[in-house]
Coordinates of C-alpha atoms in Angstrom, one line a residue:
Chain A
X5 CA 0.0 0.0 0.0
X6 CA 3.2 2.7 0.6
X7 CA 3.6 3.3 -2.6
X8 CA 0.0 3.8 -4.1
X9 CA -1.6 7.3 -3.1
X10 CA -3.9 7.3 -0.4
X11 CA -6.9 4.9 -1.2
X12 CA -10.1 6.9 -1.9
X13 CA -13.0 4.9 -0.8
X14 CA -13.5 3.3 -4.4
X15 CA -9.8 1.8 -4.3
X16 CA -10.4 0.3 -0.6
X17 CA -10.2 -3.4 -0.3
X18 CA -12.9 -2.9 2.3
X19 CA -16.4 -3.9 1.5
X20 CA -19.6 -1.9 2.5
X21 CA -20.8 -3.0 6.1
X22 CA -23.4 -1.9 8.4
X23 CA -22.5 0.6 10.9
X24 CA -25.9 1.2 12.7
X25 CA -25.0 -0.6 16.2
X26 CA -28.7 -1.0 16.9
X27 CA -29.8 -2.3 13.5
X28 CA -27.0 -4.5 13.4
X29 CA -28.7 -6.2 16.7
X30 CA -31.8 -6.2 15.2
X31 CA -30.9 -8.1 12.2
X32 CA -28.9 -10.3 14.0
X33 CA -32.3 -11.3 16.1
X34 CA -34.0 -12.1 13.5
X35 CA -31.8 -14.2 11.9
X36 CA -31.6 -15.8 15.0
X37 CA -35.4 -16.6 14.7
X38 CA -35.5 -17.6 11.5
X39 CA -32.5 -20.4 12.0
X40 CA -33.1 -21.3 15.2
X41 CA -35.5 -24.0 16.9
X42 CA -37.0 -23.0 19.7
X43 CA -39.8 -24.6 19.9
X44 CA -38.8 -27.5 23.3
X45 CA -37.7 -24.0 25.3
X46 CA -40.3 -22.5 27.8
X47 CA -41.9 -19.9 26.2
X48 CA -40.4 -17.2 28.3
X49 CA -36.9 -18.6 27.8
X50 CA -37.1 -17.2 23.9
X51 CA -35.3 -14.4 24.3
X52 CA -32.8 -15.7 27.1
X53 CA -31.3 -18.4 24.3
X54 CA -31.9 -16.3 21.2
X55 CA -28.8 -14.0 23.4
X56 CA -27.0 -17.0 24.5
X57 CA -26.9 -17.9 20.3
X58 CA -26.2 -14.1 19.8
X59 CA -23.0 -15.0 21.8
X60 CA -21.8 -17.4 20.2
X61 CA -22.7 -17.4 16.6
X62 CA -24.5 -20.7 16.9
X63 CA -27.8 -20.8 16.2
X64 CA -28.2 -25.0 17.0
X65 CA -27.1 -24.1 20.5
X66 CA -30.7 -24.0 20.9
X67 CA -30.8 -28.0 20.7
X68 CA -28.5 -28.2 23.8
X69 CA -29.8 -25.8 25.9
X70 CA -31.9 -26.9 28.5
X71 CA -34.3 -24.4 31.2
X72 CA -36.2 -25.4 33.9
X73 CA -40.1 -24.6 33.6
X74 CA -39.5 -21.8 36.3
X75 CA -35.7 -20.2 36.0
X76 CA -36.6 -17.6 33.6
X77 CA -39.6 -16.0 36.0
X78 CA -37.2 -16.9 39.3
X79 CA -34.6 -14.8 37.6
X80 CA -36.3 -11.7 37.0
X81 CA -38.3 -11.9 40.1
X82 CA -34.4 -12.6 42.0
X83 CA -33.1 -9.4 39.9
X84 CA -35.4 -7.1 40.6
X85 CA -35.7 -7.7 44.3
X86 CA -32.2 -6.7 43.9
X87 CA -29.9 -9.7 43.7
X88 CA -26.3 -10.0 43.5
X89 CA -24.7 -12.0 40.3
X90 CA -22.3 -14.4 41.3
X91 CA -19.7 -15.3 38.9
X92 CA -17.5 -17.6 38.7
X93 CA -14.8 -15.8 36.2
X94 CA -13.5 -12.6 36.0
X95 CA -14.4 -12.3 32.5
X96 CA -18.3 -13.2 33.3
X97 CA -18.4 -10.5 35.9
X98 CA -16.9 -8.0 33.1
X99 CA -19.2 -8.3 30.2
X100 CA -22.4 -8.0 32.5
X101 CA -24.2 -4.9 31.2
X102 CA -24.4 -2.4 34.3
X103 CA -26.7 -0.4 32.9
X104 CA -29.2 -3.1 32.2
X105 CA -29.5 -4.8 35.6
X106 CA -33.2 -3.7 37.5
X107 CA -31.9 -2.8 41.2
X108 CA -28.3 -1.7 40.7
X109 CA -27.2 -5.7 41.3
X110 CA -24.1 -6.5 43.0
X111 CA -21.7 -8.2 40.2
X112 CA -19.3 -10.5 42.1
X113 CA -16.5 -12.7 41.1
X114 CA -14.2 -13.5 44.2
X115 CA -11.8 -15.5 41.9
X116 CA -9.0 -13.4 42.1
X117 CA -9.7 -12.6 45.8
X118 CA -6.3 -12.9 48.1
X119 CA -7.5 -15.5 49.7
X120 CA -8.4 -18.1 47.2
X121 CA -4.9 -19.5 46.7
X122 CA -4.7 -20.8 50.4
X123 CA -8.3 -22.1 50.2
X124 CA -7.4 -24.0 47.3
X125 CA -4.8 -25.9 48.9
X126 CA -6.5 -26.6 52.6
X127 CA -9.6 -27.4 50.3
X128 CA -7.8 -29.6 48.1
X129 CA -9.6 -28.5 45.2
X130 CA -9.2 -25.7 42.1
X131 CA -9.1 -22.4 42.7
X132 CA -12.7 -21.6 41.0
X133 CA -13.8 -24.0 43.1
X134 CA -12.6 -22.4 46.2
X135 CA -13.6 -19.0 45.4
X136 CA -16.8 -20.2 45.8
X137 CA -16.3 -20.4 49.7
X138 CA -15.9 -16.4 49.9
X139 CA -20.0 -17.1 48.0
X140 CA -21.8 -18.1 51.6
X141 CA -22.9 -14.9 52.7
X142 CA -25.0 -13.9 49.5
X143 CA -25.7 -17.6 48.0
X144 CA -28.7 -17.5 48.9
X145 CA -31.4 -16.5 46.6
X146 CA -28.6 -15.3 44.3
X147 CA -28.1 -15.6 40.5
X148 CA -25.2 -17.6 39.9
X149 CA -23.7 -17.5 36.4
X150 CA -21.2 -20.1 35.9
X151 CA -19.3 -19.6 32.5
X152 CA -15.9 -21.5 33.1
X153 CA -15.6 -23.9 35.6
X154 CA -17.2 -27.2 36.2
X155 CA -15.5 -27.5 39.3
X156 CA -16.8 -24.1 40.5
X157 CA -20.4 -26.0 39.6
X158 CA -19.7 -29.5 41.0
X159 CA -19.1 -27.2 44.5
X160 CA -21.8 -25.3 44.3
X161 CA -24.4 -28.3 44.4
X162 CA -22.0 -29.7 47.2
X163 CA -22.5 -26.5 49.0
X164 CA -26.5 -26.4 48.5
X165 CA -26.5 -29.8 49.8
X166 CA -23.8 -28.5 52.8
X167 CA -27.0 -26.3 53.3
X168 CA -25.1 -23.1 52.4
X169 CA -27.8 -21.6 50.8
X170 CA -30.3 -21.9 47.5
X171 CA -29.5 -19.7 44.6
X172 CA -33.1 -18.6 43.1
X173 CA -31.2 -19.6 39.8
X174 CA -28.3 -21.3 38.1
X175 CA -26.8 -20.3 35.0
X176 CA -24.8 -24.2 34.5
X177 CA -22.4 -23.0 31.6
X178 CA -19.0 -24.3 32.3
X179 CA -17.2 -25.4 29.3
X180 CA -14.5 -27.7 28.3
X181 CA -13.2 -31.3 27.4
X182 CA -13.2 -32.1 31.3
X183 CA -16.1 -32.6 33.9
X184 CA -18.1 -29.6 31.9
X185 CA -21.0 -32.2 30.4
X186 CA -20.8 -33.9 34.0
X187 CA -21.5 -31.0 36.0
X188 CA -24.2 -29.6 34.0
X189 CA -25.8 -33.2 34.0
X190 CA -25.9 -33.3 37.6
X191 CA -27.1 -29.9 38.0
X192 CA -30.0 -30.5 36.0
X193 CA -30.6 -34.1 37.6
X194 CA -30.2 -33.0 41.0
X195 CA -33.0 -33.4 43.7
X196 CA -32.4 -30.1 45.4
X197 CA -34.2 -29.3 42.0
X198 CA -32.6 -26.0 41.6
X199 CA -34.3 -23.6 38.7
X200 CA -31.2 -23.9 35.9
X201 CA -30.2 -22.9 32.2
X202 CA -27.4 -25.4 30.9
X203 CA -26.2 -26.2 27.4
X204 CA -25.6 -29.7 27.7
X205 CA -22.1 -31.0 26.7
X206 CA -19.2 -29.4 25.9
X207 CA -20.4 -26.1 24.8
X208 CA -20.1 -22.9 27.1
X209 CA -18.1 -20.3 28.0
X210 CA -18.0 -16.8 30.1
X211 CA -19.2 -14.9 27.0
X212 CA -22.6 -17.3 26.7
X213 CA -23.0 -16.8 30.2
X214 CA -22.8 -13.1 29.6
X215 CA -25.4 -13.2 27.4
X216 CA -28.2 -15.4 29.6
X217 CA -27.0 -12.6 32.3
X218 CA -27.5 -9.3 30.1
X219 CA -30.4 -11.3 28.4
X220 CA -32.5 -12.3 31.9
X221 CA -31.7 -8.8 33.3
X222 CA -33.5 -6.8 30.1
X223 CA -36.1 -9.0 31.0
X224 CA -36.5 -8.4 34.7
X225 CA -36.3 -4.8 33.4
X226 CA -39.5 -4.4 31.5
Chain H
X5 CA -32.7 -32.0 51.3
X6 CA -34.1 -30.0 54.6
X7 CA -35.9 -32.8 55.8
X8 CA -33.0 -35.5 56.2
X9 CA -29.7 -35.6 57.5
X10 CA -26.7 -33.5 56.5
X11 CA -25.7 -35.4 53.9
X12 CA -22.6 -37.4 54.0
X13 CA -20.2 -37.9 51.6
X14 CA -21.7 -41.2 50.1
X15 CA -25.0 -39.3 50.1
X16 CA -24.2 -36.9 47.7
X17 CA -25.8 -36.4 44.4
X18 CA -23.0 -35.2 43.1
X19 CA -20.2 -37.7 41.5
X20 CA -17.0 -37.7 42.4
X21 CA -14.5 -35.1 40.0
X22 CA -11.1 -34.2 39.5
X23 CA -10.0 -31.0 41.3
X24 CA -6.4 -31.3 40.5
X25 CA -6.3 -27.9 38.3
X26 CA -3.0 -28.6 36.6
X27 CA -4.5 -32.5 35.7
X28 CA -7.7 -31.2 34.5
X29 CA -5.3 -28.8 31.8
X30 CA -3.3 -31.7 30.9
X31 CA -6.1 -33.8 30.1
X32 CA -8.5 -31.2 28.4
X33 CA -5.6 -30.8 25.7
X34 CA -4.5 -34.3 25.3
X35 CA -8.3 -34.6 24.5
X36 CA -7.9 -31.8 22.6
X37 CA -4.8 -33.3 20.4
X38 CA -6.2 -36.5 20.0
X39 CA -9.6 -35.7 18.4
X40 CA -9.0 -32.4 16.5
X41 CA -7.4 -32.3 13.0
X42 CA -4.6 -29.6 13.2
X43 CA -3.3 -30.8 9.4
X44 CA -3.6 -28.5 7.6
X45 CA -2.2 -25.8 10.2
X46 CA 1.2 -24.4 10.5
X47 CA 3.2 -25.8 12.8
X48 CA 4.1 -23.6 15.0
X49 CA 0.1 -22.7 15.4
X50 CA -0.9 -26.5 17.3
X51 CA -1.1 -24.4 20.6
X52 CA -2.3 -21.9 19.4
X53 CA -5.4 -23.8 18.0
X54 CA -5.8 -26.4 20.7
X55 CA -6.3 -23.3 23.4
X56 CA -8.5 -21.4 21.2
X57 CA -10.8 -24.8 20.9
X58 CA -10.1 -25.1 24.7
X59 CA -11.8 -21.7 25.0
X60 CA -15.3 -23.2 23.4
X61 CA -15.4 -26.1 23.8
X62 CA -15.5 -27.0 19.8
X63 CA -12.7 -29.6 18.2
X64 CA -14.1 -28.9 14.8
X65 CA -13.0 -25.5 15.3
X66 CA -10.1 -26.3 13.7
X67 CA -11.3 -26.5 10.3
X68 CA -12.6 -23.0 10.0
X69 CA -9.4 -21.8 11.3
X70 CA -6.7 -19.9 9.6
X71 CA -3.6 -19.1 10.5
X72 CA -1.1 -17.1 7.8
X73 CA 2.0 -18.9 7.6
X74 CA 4.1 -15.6 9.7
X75 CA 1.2 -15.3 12.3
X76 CA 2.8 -16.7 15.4
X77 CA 6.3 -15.6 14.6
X78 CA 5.2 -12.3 14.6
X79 CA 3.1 -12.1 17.6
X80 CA 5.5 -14.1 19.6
X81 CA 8.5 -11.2 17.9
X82 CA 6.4 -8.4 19.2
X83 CA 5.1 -9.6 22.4
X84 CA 8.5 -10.1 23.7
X85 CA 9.5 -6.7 22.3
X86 CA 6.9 -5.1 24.3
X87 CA 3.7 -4.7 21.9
X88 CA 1.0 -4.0 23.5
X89 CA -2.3 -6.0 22.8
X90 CA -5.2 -3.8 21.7
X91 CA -8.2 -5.4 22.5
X92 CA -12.0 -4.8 20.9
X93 CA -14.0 -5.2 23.6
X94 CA -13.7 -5.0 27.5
X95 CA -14.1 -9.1 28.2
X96 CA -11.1 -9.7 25.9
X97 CA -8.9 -7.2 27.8
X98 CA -10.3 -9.1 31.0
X99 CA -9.3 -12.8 30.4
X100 CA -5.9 -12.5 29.6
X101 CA -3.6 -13.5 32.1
X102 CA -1.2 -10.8 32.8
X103 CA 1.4 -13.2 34.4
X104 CA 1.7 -15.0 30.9
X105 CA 3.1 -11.7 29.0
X106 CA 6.7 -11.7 28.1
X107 CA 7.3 -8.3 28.7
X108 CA 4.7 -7.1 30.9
X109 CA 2.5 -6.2 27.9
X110 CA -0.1 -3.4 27.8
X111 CA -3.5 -5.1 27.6
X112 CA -5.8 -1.6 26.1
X113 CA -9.2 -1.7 25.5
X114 CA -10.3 1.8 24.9
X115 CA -14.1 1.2 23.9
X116 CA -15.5 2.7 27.5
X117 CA -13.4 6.1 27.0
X118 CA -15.4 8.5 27.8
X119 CA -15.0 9.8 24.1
X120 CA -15.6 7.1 22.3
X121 CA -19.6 7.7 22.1
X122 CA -18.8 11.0 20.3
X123 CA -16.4 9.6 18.2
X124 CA -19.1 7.2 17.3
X125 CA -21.3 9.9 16.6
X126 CA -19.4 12.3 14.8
X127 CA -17.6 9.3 12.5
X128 CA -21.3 7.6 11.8
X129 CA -20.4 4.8 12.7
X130 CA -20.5 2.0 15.9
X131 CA -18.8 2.4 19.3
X132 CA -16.3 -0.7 18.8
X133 CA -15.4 0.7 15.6
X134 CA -15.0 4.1 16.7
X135 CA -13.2 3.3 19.5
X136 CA -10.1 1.9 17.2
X137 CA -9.8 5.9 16.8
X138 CA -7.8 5.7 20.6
X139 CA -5.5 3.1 19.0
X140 CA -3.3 5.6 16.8
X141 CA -0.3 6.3 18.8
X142 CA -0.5 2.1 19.4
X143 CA -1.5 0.6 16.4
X144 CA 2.0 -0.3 14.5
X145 CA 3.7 -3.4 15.7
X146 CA 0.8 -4.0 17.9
X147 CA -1.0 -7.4 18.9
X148 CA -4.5 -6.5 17.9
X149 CA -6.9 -8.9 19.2
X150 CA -10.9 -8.6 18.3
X151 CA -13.1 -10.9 19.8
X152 CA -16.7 -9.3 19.7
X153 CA -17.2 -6.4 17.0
X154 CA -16.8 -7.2 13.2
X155 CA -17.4 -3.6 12.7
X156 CA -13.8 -3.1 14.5
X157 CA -12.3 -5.5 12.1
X158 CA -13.6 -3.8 8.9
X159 CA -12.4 -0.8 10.6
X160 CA -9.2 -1.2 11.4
X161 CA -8.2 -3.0 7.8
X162 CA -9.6 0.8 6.6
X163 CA -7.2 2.7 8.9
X164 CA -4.5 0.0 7.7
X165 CA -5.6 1.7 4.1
X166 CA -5.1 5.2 5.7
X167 CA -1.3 4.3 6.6
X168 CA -2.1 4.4 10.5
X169 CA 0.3 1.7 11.3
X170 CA 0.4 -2.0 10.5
X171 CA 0.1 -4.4 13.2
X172 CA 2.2 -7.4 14.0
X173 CA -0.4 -10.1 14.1
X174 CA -4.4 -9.9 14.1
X175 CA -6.5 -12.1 15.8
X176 CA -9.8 -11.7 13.6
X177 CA -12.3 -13.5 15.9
X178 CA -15.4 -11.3 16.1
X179 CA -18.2 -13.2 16.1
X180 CA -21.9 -13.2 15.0
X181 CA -24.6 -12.8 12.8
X182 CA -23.9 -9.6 10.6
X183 CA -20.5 -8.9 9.3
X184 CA -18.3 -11.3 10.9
X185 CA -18.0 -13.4 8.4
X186 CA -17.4 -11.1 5.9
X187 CA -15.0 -8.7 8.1
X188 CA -12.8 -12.2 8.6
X189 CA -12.6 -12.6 4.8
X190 CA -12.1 -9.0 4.0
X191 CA -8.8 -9.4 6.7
X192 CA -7.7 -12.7 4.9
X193 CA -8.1 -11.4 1.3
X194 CA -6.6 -7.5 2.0
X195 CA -3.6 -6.8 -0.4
X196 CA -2.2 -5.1 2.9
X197 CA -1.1 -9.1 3.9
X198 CA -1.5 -8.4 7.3
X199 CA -0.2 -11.9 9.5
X200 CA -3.9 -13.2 10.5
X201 CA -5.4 -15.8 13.2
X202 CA -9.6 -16.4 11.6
X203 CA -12.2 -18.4 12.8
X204 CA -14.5 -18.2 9.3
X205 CA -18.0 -18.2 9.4
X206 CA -20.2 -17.1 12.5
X207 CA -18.0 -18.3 15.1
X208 CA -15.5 -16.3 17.4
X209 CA -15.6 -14.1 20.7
X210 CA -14.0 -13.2 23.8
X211 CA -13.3 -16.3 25.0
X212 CA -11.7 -17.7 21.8
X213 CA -9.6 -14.2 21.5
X214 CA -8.4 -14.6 24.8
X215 CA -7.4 -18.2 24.5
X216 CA -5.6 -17.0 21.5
X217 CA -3.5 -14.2 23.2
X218 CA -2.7 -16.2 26.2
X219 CA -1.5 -19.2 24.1
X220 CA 0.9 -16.7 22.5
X221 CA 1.6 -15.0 25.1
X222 CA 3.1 -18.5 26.5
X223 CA 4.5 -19.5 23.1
X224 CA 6.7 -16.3 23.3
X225 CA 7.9 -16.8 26.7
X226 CA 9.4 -20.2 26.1

């Protein structure tokens, strides 16, 4: 390019795009609809999964994805009464949308916390795991948004059971190649029966949890 | 649950799982190697792949993936000399682990300056893209990582046009329904030549973006 003049916008190599941040969302909704199957998700979960595809760029994530009849209504009712977010990465806690939570929510991740290191070794378990110790005081009725870990998940239904508290829902998205289908299968099958959204297998991740967050809060909004 | 017993360890409806973190690593990328095909990759990009299919989840990632045959010389070139890594969006500058830069790294994302939404106004066009406007004084030799906006990847290939600076390496990983896949082609087919990492089609993000600049990040300080 150094030695041609300055390209004029006929020479640039750059084809025409959209630059209208809001239509760009809308078209990408309705895309969304038009590809995806929705049709085995609670009627009020639409919107929730039509975000987590958003996130991704998948729209047969929907085949996966799995919500219980009442998470969607226990998360709105959760945020607006003013609910903290638990998350269980850094990254989670950073793409939540501020501005779109109902009460001014609470955002945690204790992750990086100075005290997880020395929980994870007396615990003898990960630090994600461990970070979910410094959880207890606001683990109950929270919304917990897992997007990384399946040992942060696998603890959390140990801690229910411990009695530490009931989350009013469970955002199961851990991903990966190990324990991330077998935490979200035992979340979903077990008989504390917690309210959950999960994307079954491997499929996951911090920015899909990110999106059932920003999605679920809108929706608590209106 | 409340009814019964505090539940002992053989009562649990959770199974047992590994909480070695190191272990559940070594095994999520031997996975990893033994089910994706990295083929037709370059060499030198096996890590680079494997943690970016880490990040989602996805083996068959690999085949939409595209690495130019300089890509990870170059990063690895100007992260130890110092690059910084200009990130797209605020989740990307988020995950990456500061502790794996060579050279203690700038991470910058600039798209929550407070004046970017003028930029955006005044240029016509979206915040990510506008924000790209704060990169100037950064942009040559730099690490540019976009994980979330195709909008910032046409963008910057246009200021690439305007002789604003030529990055080292670009990790062209936006993701979505409009424009991403086109913004990734328009970066792999540019006369510029700019050294590339793509995910083509719909699929990208922060999580992916960050797996990439970590696993160079790591590749460059061996």
């Amino acid at each position: 390019m150094s030695a041609g003049p300055t390209p004029t916008t006929e020479q640039s190599a750059v084809p025409a795009y959209l630059v209208d941040g809001p239509e760009i969302y809308r078209r990408s909704f309705a895309i969304i609809r038009e590809e995806a199957d929705l049709g085995h998700l609670p009627h009020d979960a639409h919107d929730l999964v039509v975000r987590m595809i958003h996130s991704c760029g998948m729209v047969d994530l929907a085949a996966d994805t799995e919500v219980s009849p009442g998470a969607v209504a226990a998360a709105h009712a959760a945020l607006t009464a003013g609910a903290p977010v638990l998350c269980d990465a850094a990254m989670v806690a950073s793409g939540i949308t501020r501005r779109f939570l109902p009460a001014g929510n609470d955002v945690l991740c204790t992750l990086h916390d100075p005290r997880v290191p020395d929980l994870a070794a007396t615990l003898g378990t990960t630090r994600s795991a461990a970070a979910l110790e410094l959880w207890r005081e606001r683990l109950d009725g929270a919304v917990v948004a897992i997007g990384n870990a399946p040992t942060a998940l696998f603890r959390l239904l140990e801690m229910v059971e411990e009695g530490a508290g009931r989350p009013a829902v469970v955002l199961g998205l851990p991903v990966g190649f190990v324990g991330a289908m077998e935490s979200k299968a035992a979340l979903v099958g077990h008989p504390a029966g917690l309210e959950h959204v999960v994307v079954h297998g491997r499929r996951g991740g911090s920015a899909m949890a990110v999106g059932a967050v920003n999605a679920l809060a809108l929706g608590a909004a209106r």
